[in-house]
Coordinates of C-alpha atoms and ligand atoms in Angstrom, one line a residue:
M1 CA 10.1 83.3 106.1
T2 CA 11.0 85.6 108.9
N3 CA 9.1 88.5 110.5
G4 CA 5.7 86.8 110.3
S5 CA 4.4 86.1 106.9
K6 CA 5.4 89.3 105.0
R7 CA 8.2 88.5 102.5
Q8 CA 11.2 90.7 102.6
W9 CA 13.1 92.3 99.7
W10 CA 16.2 90.2 100.4
Q11 CA 14.2 87.0 100.0
D12 CA 12.7 87.7 96.6
G13 CA 15.6 89.7 95.2
V14 CA 19.0 88.9 93.7
V15 CA 22.2 90.3 95.3
Y16 CA 25.1 91.4 93.1
Q17 CA 28.6 91.7 94.6
I18 CA 31.0 94.4 93.4
Y19 CA 34.7 94.4 94.2
P20 CA 35.1 98.1 93.9
R21 CA 38.8 98.1 92.9
S22 CA 37.8 96.2 89.8
F23 CA 34.4 97.4 88.6
Q24 CA 34.8 100.8 87.0
D25 CA 37.5 103.5 87.4
S26 CA 36.3 107.0 86.9
N27 CA 39.6 109.0 87.4
G28 CA 42.2 107.1 85.5
D29 CA 44.2 105.9 88.5
G30 CA 43.7 102.3 87.4
V31 CA 41.6 101.4 90.5
G32 CA 37.8 101.3 90.4
D33 CA 35.8 103.8 92.6
L34 CA 32.4 104.8 93.9
P35 CA 31.7 107.3 91.0
G36 CA 32.6 104.5 88.7
I37 CA 30.0 102.2 90.3
E38 CA 27.4 104.9 90.0
S39 CA 28.2 105.3 86.3
R40 CA 27.5 101.6 85.7
L41 CA 24.1 101.3 87.5
D42 CA 22.5 100.9 84.1
H43 CA 24.2 97.6 83.7
L44 CA 22.7 96.4 87.0
L45 CA 19.3 97.6 86.0
A46 CA 19.5 95.8 82.6
L47 CA 20.7 92.7 84.4
G48 CA 17.7 92.9 86.8
V49 CA 19.4 92.5 90.1
D50 CA 17.8 94.0 93.3
A51 CA 20.7 94.7 95.6
V52 CA 24.3 95.7 95.4
W53 CA 26.9 94.6 98.0
I54 CA 30.1 96.5 97.7
S55 CA 33.3 95.1 99.2
P56 CA 35.1 97.5 101.6
F57 CA 35.8 101.1 100.5
Y58 CA 36.7 102.5 103.9
P59 CA 40.0 104.4 104.5
S60 CA 42.7 101.7 104.5
P61 CA 46.4 101.2 104.0
M62 CA 45.2 98.5 101.6
A63 CA 47.4 95.8 103.0
D64 CA 44.5 93.4 102.3
F65 CA 42.8 95.8 99.8
G66 CA 40.3 97.4 102.1
Y67 CA 39.8 94.5 104.5
D68 CA 42.2 96.3 106.8
V69 CA 40.0 99.3 107.9
A70 CA 41.6 102.4 109.4
D71 CA 38.3 104.3 109.8
Y72 CA 34.9 102.6 109.9
C73 CA 33.1 105.8 109.0
G74 CA 34.8 107.1 105.9
V75 CA 35.7 106.5 102.3
D76 CA 39.2 105.9 101.2
P77 CA 40.4 108.6 98.7
I78 CA 41.2 106.0 96.2
F79 CA 37.5 105.1 96.1
G80 CA 36.2 108.7 96.4
T81 CA 34.6 110.8 99.1
I82 CA 31.7 110.6 101.5
A83 CA 29.9 112.9 99.1
D84 CA 30.5 110.3 96.4
F85 CA 29.0 107.7 98.7
D86 CA 26.0 109.9 99.4
S87 CA 25.5 110.4 95.7
L88 CA 25.8 106.7 95.0
I89 CA 23.3 105.6 97.7
A90 CA 20.8 108.2 96.4
A91 CA 21.2 106.9 92.9
V92 CA 20.9 103.3 94.0
H93 CA 17.8 104.0 95.9
A94 CA 16.3 106.2 93.1
H95 CA 16.5 103.2 90.8
G96 CA 14.7 101.0 93.3
L97 CA 17.9 99.1 94.2
K98 CA 19.2 98.3 97.7
L99 CA 22.8 98.9 99.0
I100 CA 24.6 96.4 101.2
L101 CA 28.0 97.3 102.8
D102 CA 30.8 95.0 103.6
F103 CA 31.6 95.5 107.3
V104 CA 34.8 94.1 108.8
P105 CA 34.3 93.7 112.6
N106 CA 36.9 91.0 113.4
H107 CA 40.0 93.2 112.9
T108 CA 41.1 96.7 112.1
S109 CA 44.1 98.0 110.3
D110 CA 47.2 98.3 112.4
R111 CA 47.0 102.0 111.4
H112 CA 43.5 102.4 112.9
P113 CA 43.7 105.0 115.7
W114 CA 42.3 102.4 118.2
F115 CA 45.3 100.1 117.5
L116 CA 47.8 102.9 117.5
E117 CA 46.5 103.9 121.0
S118 CA 46.4 100.3 122.1
C119 CA 50.1 100.0 121.2
T120 CA 51.3 103.0 123.3
S121 CA 51.4 101.3 126.7
R122 CA 50.2 98.3 128.6
D123 CA 47.9 100.4 130.7
N124 CA 46.4 102.4 127.8
P125 CA 42.5 102.4 128.0
K126 CA 42.4 100.8 124.6
R127 CA 45.0 98.1 125.4
D128 CA 42.3 95.6 126.0
W129 CA 40.5 96.4 122.7
Y130 CA 42.9 94.0 121.0
L131 CA 44.3 90.5 121.9
W132 CA 47.7 91.1 123.7
R133 CA 49.6 88.3 125.4
D134 CA 53.0 87.8 127.0
A135 CA 55.6 85.6 125.3
K136 CA 56.1 82.1 126.8
P137 CA 58.9 82.0 129.3
D138 CA 61.3 80.8 126.6
G139 CA 60.3 83.8 124.5
G140 CA 58.0 81.8 122.2
Y141 CA 54.6 82.6 120.9
P142 CA 51.8 82.7 123.5
N143 CA 50.1 79.7 121.8
N144 CA 49.9 77.8 118.5
W145 CA 47.2 80.0 116.8
M146 CA 48.0 80.6 113.2
S147 CA 47.2 83.3 110.6
N148 CA 44.9 82.4 107.7
F149 CA 47.4 84.0 105.4
G150 CA 50.2 81.7 106.6
G151 CA 52.6 81.7 109.6
P152 CA 51.9 82.3 113.3
G153 CA 49.0 84.5 114.2
W154 CA 51.2 86.4 116.7
T155 CA 53.3 89.5 116.1
W156 CA 55.7 91.0 118.6
D157 CA 55.4 94.6 119.7
E158 CA 58.8 95.9 120.7
T159 CA 57.5 99.0 122.5
T160 CA 55.3 97.2 125.0
G161 CA 57.0 93.8 125.0
Q162 CA 53.9 91.7 124.1
F163 CA 52.5 89.8 121.2
Y164 CA 49.2 90.7 119.5
Y165 CA 47.0 88.2 117.7
H166 CA 45.8 88.6 114.0
S167 CA 43.7 86.0 112.2
F168 CA 45.0 87.4 108.9
L169 CA 47.9 89.8 108.2
R170 CA 50.0 91.3 111.0
Q171 CA 48.6 94.6 109.6
Q172 CA 45.1 93.3 110.6
P173 CA 45.1 93.0 114.5
D174 CA 42.0 91.2 115.8
L175 CA 39.7 93.2 118.0
N176 CA 38.8 91.8 121.4
W177 CA 35.1 91.1 121.2
H178 CA 35.0 90.0 124.8
N179 CA 35.3 93.8 125.6
P180 CA 31.9 95.6 125.7
E181 CA 33.6 98.9 124.6
V182 CA 34.7 97.2 121.4
R183 CA 31.2 96.0 120.7
N184 CA 29.7 99.4 121.3
A185 CA 32.3 101.1 119.1
I186 CA 31.5 98.8 116.2
Y187 CA 27.8 99.1 116.8
A188 CA 28.1 102.9 116.6
A189 CA 29.9 102.5 113.3
M190 CA 27.1 100.3 112.0
R191 CA 24.6 102.9 113.0
F192 CA 26.5 105.6 111.2
W193 CA 25.9 103.8 107.9
L194 CA 22.4 102.6 108.8
D195 CA 21.5 106.3 109.5
K196 CA 22.8 107.0 106.0
G197 CA 20.3 104.6 104.7
V198 CA 22.3 101.4 103.8
D199 CA 20.0 98.4 103.6
G200 CA 22.2 95.9 105.3
F201 CA 25.7 94.5 105.9
R202 CA 27.7 91.6 104.8
M203 CA 29.7 90.8 107.9
D204 CA 33.3 89.7 107.2
V205 CA 34.4 86.4 108.9
L206 CA 31.5 86.4 111.3
W207 CA 32.4 83.0 112.6
L208 CA 35.8 84.1 113.7
L209 CA 34.8 87.0 115.9
I210 CA 35.4 85.5 119.4
K211 CA 38.5 83.6 120.4
D212 CA 38.9 81.5 123.5
A213 CA 39.2 83.7 126.5
A214 CA 41.8 81.3 128.1
F215 CA 43.9 81.3 124.9
R216 CA 44.1 77.5 124.8
D217 CA 46.2 75.9 122.1
N218 CA 44.3 74.7 119.0
L219 CA 44.3 71.0 118.5
P220 CA 46.7 69.5 115.9
N221 CA 45.2 68.7 112.6
P222 CA 46.0 65.0 111.8
E223 CA 45.2 65.5 108.1
W224 CA 47.6 68.4 107.5
T225 CA 50.6 67.7 105.2
P226 CA 53.6 70.0 104.9
G227 CA 53.3 72.0 101.8
A228 CA 49.6 72.9 102.5
S229 CA 48.9 76.2 104.1
S230 CA 50.4 76.4 107.5
F231 CA 47.1 77.7 108.8
W232 CA 45.7 74.2 108.6
S233 CA 48.5 72.6 110.6
V234 CA 46.1 73.1 113.6
L235 CA 42.4 72.9 113.8
P236 CA 40.6 76.2 114.6
T237 CA 39.3 74.6 117.9
Y238 CA 39.6 77.8 119.9
T239 CA 39.7 80.5 117.2
A240 CA 36.5 79.9 115.3
D241 CA 32.8 79.3 115.8
Q242 CA 33.0 79.9 119.6
P243 CA 29.6 79.7 121.3
E244 CA 29.7 83.3 122.5
T245 CA 29.8 84.4 118.8
R246 CA 26.1 83.8 118.6
Q247 CA 25.3 86.4 121.2
I248 CA 27.2 89.0 119.2
V249 CA 25.3 88.1 116.1
R250 CA 22.1 88.6 118.0
E251 CA 23.3 92.0 119.1
M252 CA 24.2 93.0 115.6
R253 CA 20.8 91.9 114.4
Q254 CA 19.2 94.1 117.1
I255 CA 21.1 97.1 115.8
L256 CA 19.7 96.4 112.3
D257 CA 16.2 95.6 113.5
A258 CA 15.9 99.1 115.0
Y259 CA 15.7 100.2 111.4
A260 CA 13.1 99.0 108.9
E261 CA 13.8 96.2 106.4
R262 CA 17.6 95.8 106.8
V263 CA 19.5 92.6 106.3
L264 CA 22.3 90.9 108.1
I265 CA 24.4 88.6 105.9
G266 CA 27.3 86.6 107.5
E267 CA 30.4 85.4 105.8
I268 CA 30.7 82.0 107.4
Y269 CA 32.7 79.0 106.1
L270 CA 31.4 76.1 108.2
P271 CA 29.9 72.7 107.6
L272 CA 26.1 73.0 107.2
P273 CA 25.1 71.8 110.7
E274 CA 27.2 74.6 112.3
L275 CA 26.4 77.1 109.6
V276 CA 22.6 77.0 110.1
R277 CA 23.1 77.8 113.8
Y278 CA 23.9 81.4 112.8
Y279 CA 20.2 82.0 112.0
G280 CA 19.8 82.1 115.7
D281 CA 17.6 80.0 118.0
S282 CA 14.6 82.1 117.3
L283 CA 15.7 83.4 113.9
D284 CA 17.2 86.3 115.8
G285 CA 20.7 85.9 114.2
A286 CA 21.8 86.6 110.7
Q287 CA 19.0 86.5 108.1
M288 CA 21.4 85.0 105.6
P289 CA 24.5 83.1 106.9
F290 CA 26.2 82.8 103.5
N291 CA 26.0 79.3 102.1
F292 CA 29.2 78.6 100.2
H293 CA 28.6 74.9 99.7
L294 CA 28.0 75.0 96.0
I295 CA 31.6 76.3 95.7
Q296 CA 32.9 73.5 97.8
T297 CA 30.9 70.6 96.5
E298 CA 32.0 68.4 93.6
W299 CA 30.3 69.6 90.4
A300 CA 28.2 66.5 89.8
A301 CA 24.5 65.8 90.1
G302 CA 24.7 63.3 93.0
P303 CA 26.7 65.4 95.4
I304 CA 24.7 68.6 94.6
A305 CA 21.4 66.9 95.1
A306 CA 22.7 65.6 98.4
L307 CA 23.8 69.1 99.4
I308 CA 20.4 70.6 98.5
H309 CA 18.6 67.9 100.6
E310 CA 21.0 68.3 103.5
Y311 CA 20.7 72.1 103.6
E312 CA 17.0 72.2 103.2
A313 CA 16.6 69.6 106.0
L314 CA 18.9 71.5 108.3
L315 CA 17.3 74.9 107.9
P316 CA 15.5 75.9 111.0
P317 CA 11.7 76.4 110.5
G318 CA 11.1 79.7 108.8
A319 CA 14.8 80.3 107.9
W320 CA 15.4 81.5 104.4
P321 CA 18.1 79.8 102.3
N322 CA 20.7 81.4 100.1
W323 CA 23.2 80.2 97.5
V324 CA 26.5 81.5 96.1
I325 CA 28.8 80.3 93.3
G326 CA 31.6 82.7 93.5
N327 CA 33.1 85.7 95.3
H328 CA 36.4 87.7 95.6
D329 CA 38.1 84.9 97.5
Q330 CA 37.3 82.0 95.2
P331 CA 38.4 80.9 91.7
R332 CA 35.8 81.9 89.2
I333 CA 33.1 79.4 88.4
A334 CA 33.6 79.5 84.6
S335 CA 37.2 78.5 85.1
R336 CA 36.4 75.8 87.7
I337 CA 33.7 74.0 85.7
G338 CA 34.1 75.4 82.1
P339 CA 32.0 77.8 80.1
A340 CA 29.1 75.5 79.2
E341 CA 28.7 74.2 82.7
A342 CA 28.9 77.8 84.0
R343 CA 25.7 78.4 82.1
V344 CA 24.2 75.4 83.9
A345 CA 25.4 76.9 87.2
A346 CA 23.7 80.1 86.4
M347 CA 20.4 78.3 85.9
L348 CA 20.9 76.4 89.1
L349 CA 21.8 79.5 91.1
L350 CA 18.8 81.4 89.8
T351 CA 16.2 78.7 90.1
L352 CA 17.0 77.2 93.5
R353 CA 15.0 78.2 96.5
G354 CA 16.8 81.0 98.3
T355 CA 18.5 84.3 97.6
P356 CA 21.2 84.1 94.9
T357 CA 24.3 86.3 95.1
I358 CA 26.1 86.9 91.8
Y359 CA 29.8 88.0 91.8
Y360 CA 30.5 90.7 89.3
G361 CA 31.6 89.2 86.0
E362 CA 29.8 85.9 86.5
E363 CA 27.0 87.3 84.3
I364 CA 29.5 87.5 81.3
G365 CA 31.2 84.2 82.2
M366 CA 34.4 85.9 83.3
T367 CA 37.3 83.4 83.8
N368 CA 40.3 83.6 86.1
G369 CA 42.9 86.1 84.9
N370 CA 46.4 85.0 84.3
I371 CA 48.6 86.8 86.8
A372 CA 52.4 86.8 86.1
P373 CA 54.6 86.6 89.2
D374 CA 55.5 90.3 88.9
Q375 CA 51.8 91.2 88.8
V376 CA 50.8 89.5 92.0
Q377 CA 49.0 91.9 94.4
D378 CA 47.3 89.6 96.9
P379 CA 49.1 89.3 100.2
A380 CA 47.7 85.8 100.7
E381 CA 49.8 84.8 97.6
K382 CA 52.8 86.9 98.5
N383 CA 53.0 85.3 102.0
Q384 CA 52.9 81.8 100.8
P385 CA 53.8 81.7 97.1
G386 CA 52.9 78.7 95.0
I387 CA 50.3 77.1 97.2
S388 CA 47.3 78.5 95.4
M389 CA 46.2 81.0 98.0
G390 CA 46.3 83.9 95.5
R391 CA 43.0 85.6 94.8
D392 CA 44.1 88.0 92.1
P393 CA 42.8 85.8 89.2
E394 CA 39.1 86.3 90.4
R395 CA 39.6 90.1 91.0
T396 CA 40.6 91.2 87.5
P397 CA 38.8 94.3 86.0
M398 CA 35.3 94.0 84.7
L399 CA 35.1 93.8 80.9
W400 CA 32.8 96.5 79.6
D401 CA 33.5 97.1 75.9
N402 CA 36.3 96.8 73.4
S403 CA 37.9 100.2 74.1
P404 CA 41.4 100.0 75.7
H405 CA 41.5 98.1 79.0
A406 CA 37.9 96.9 78.3
G407 CA 36.5 100.3 79.2
F408 CA 37.5 99.7 82.9
T409 CA 40.1 102.6 83.1
A410 CA 41.8 105.2 81.1
G411 CA 44.9 104.6 83.1
A412 CA 47.0 101.5 83.9
P413 CA 44.8 98.8 85.5
W414 CA 45.9 97.6 88.9
L415 CA 45.5 94.0 87.8
P416 CA 45.7 92.9 84.1
V417 CA 42.6 93.0 82.0
N418 CA 41.6 89.5 80.7
P419 CA 42.8 89.6 77.1
A420 CA 39.8 88.1 75.3
Y421 CA 37.5 91.0 76.2
E422 CA 36.5 92.0 72.7
R423 CA 34.2 89.0 72.5
A424 CA 33.5 88.6 76.2
S425 CA 32.6 92.2 77.2
V426 CA 29.2 93.4 78.4
A427 CA 28.8 95.5 75.1
A428 CA 29.7 92.5 72.9
Q429 CA 27.5 90.1 74.8
A430 CA 24.6 92.6 74.8
A431 CA 24.6 92.3 71.0
Q432 CA 24.6 88.5 71.0
E433 CA 21.2 86.8 71.4
R434 CA 22.5 83.7 73.1
S435 CA 25.3 85.2 75.2
M436 CA 25.9 84.4 78.8
L437 CA 24.7 87.9 79.6
A438 CA 21.5 87.3 77.6
L439 CA 21.0 84.1 79.6
Y440 CA 21.5 85.8 83.0
R441 CA 19.1 88.6 82.1
R442 CA 16.5 86.1 81.0
L443 CA 16.9 83.9 84.1
I444 CA 16.7 86.9 86.4
A445 CA 13.7 88.3 84.6
L446 CA 11.9 84.9 84.9
R447 CA 12.8 84.6 88.5
R448 CA 11.4 88.0 89.2
S449 CA 8.2 87.6 87.2
H450 CA 7.3 84.1 88.5
P451 CA 6.4 83.8 92.2
A452 CA 7.1 80.0 92.0
L453 CA 10.7 80.8 91.1
H454 CA 11.4 83.4 93.8
A455 CA 9.1 82.3 96.5
G456 CA 7.9 78.8 95.7
E457 CA 8.5 75.5 97.3
L458 CA 11.4 73.3 96.2
L459 CA 10.2 69.7 95.4
D460 CA 11.5 66.4 93.9
V461 CA 15.2 67.1 94.1
R462 CA 16.8 64.1 92.3
A463 CA 20.0 63.1 90.6
K464 CA 19.9 60.4 87.9
R465 CA 22.5 59.6 85.2
G466 CA 24.3 62.8 85.9
V467 CA 21.1 64.9 85.6
L468 CA 20.1 67.1 88.5
S469 CA 16.3 67.8 88.5
Y470 CA 13.9 69.6 90.8
S471 CA 10.7 71.5 90.7
R472 CA 9.5 74.9 92.0
A473 CA 5.9 75.4 92.8
L474 CA 3.5 78.0 94.1
G475 CA -0.2 77.9 93.8
S476 CA -1.0 76.5 90.3
E477 CA 2.3 77.5 88.9
R478 CA 4.9 74.8 88.6
F479 CA 8.3 74.6 86.9
Q480 CA 10.7 71.7 86.5
I481 CA 14.4 72.2 86.1
L482 CA 16.7 69.6 84.5
L483 CA 20.4 70.2 84.5
N484 CA 22.8 67.9 82.7
L485 CA 26.0 68.1 84.6
T486 CA 27.9 65.7 82.4
T487 CA 29.7 66.1 79.2
E488 CA 27.5 63.6 77.3
L489 CA 24.0 63.7 76.1
Q490 CA 21.6 62.2 78.7
T491 CA 18.0 61.2 78.7
A492 CA 15.8 62.1 81.6
N493 CA 12.1 62.1 82.3
C494 CA 10.1 65.3 82.5
G495 CA 6.6 66.3 83.3
H496 CA 4.2 67.6 80.6
G497 CA 4.6 71.2 79.7
H498 CA 6.7 73.4 77.5
I499 CA 10.3 74.6 77.5
V500 CA 10.6 78.2 78.8
L501 CA 14.4 78.4 78.5
T502 CA 17.4 76.3 77.9
T503 CA 21.0 77.3 78.7
I504 CA 21.8 76.9 75.1
M505 CA 18.9 79.2 74.4
D506 CA 17.1 77.3 71.7
G507 CA 14.0 75.1 71.5
E508 CA 11.9 77.5 73.6
G509 CA 8.2 76.9 73.5
A510 CA 8.6 73.2 72.4
R511 CA 6.1 70.8 74.1
V512 CA 7.7 68.1 76.2
G513 CA 6.6 65.3 78.4
G514 CA 8.1 61.9 79.2
P515 CA 11.7 61.0 78.1
I516 CA 13.7 64.0 77.0
A517 CA 17.2 64.2 75.6
I518 CA 19.4 66.8 77.2
E519 CA 22.6 67.9 75.5
A520 CA 25.9 67.7 77.3
S521 CA 26.2 70.6 79.8
E522 CA 22.7 71.8 79.1
G523 CA 20.0 73.0 81.5
L524 CA 16.2 73.1 80.8
L525 CA 13.6 75.2 82.5
I526 CA 10.2 73.7 81.8
A527 CA 6.8 75.2 82.7
L528 CA 4.5 72.3 83.7
D529 CA 0.9 72.2 82.6
Ligands
NOJ601 C1 37.3 87.6 104.3 C2 37.3 88.4 103.1 O1 36.3 87.9 102.2 C3 38.7 88.3 102.5 O2 38.8 88.9 101.3 C4 39.7 89.0 103.5 O3 41.0 88.8 103.1 C5 39.5 88.4 104.9 N1 38.2 88.2 105.3 C6 40.2 89.2 105.9 O4 39.4 90.3 106.2

């Protein structure tokens, strides 16, 4: 726990991520928007989540679909207006939900007025707001830093005769976080939204903010093979996780702490020992450095038990854990491990110790969409075709009902709607007693109503014969969770009690104790006596 002993809403609650282009379109342009989100709050209430995180909706040329921000304090017309935002936040709060914004501090759009100014001359006051360098004497790139989306991270500017650095697209120049003016400008933008009442931020690529001030070459990556993304041809030695980043995270946290009950979440893809440092030496960093390791770990009981042990052991005293099984950059869980195991993943996510974040569509078991070559939208795919960088499959429109385009839009959807929506939609699943949606609603309701499940200790984490098991306990309340991560029936041992829920959604109330048979890809939640 942080802040003394009082528990915070973001510890007990469940976070739900919305990719706004794909959630609900309200005006028939084929792209989701803020009024669309507001019109679907009932779904979030019925699901039982506590907080909504919305991926960027700021004015943007959409080179990276909103992660290229041209104005930190506005709303892109495609998503609506500031008045729509005000209406949305009022509705979210009126329903007792929280609103978390996605904030993109590492880079702006190349159309942002700051960058346009920075490009005008070498002595412009905003020149040093970005990372400008001379070419090497032979005209080559200043160093070997690469772009995450493929190719060199440097782009030449003809007017001023220098290169600028971009961790992502050339349309996303990196800000110079060594410059205090940059920090203050970003902090002012954070305050703009905090003053409007937003409850926190999910900070984009928090571990990449600061780059080596001496612009040293990254070290070669001995494991890289041609054909893999060129980004990994070098290690991010001087472009990621630099020690100075943690001071920035502290400063961001101070901005939030000047307001009541706000949360700082960091997007950080790092090994666990480095990840947990982002909590800060005195828990004065991010309250939740995102833990993506369930996405990256082999889906098997042994490795997942080891992951849970390692993470719990590394957490600084008082730090609060969190877990994620998908987001807008990762293949969907139901495609990765299959529909039955996705139900087990739901039970895992919602019974582990730590805040769960659900990615829209997970609650209906959405799978990756099939994107034909002429439908590709994602620049990560367009830049390096055929090496599986594309993120369109996990960004297809939400499936609401069996009207045209699954109720997502009255127009032509920006990405294809998954064809099987008649059975898979929210409306269809709401009518089925044992649907994925029914399972998610049940799991979230149980998590909310039982302190052992949202605030209890995590005990006895084990893997045996492909079954992952653990307990949650608080006071006299104790649950055991048994998850069969194999495709065969397994026998495991359980404590004495009764079945509260199974992922197959039958057998509830049955007394158990001692050896128990668990179906292939089945999870059990047992209340112990
Ligand atoms: C991380 C975001 O999650 C991803 O979608 C985006 O492309 C990059 N940051 C660049 O902003």
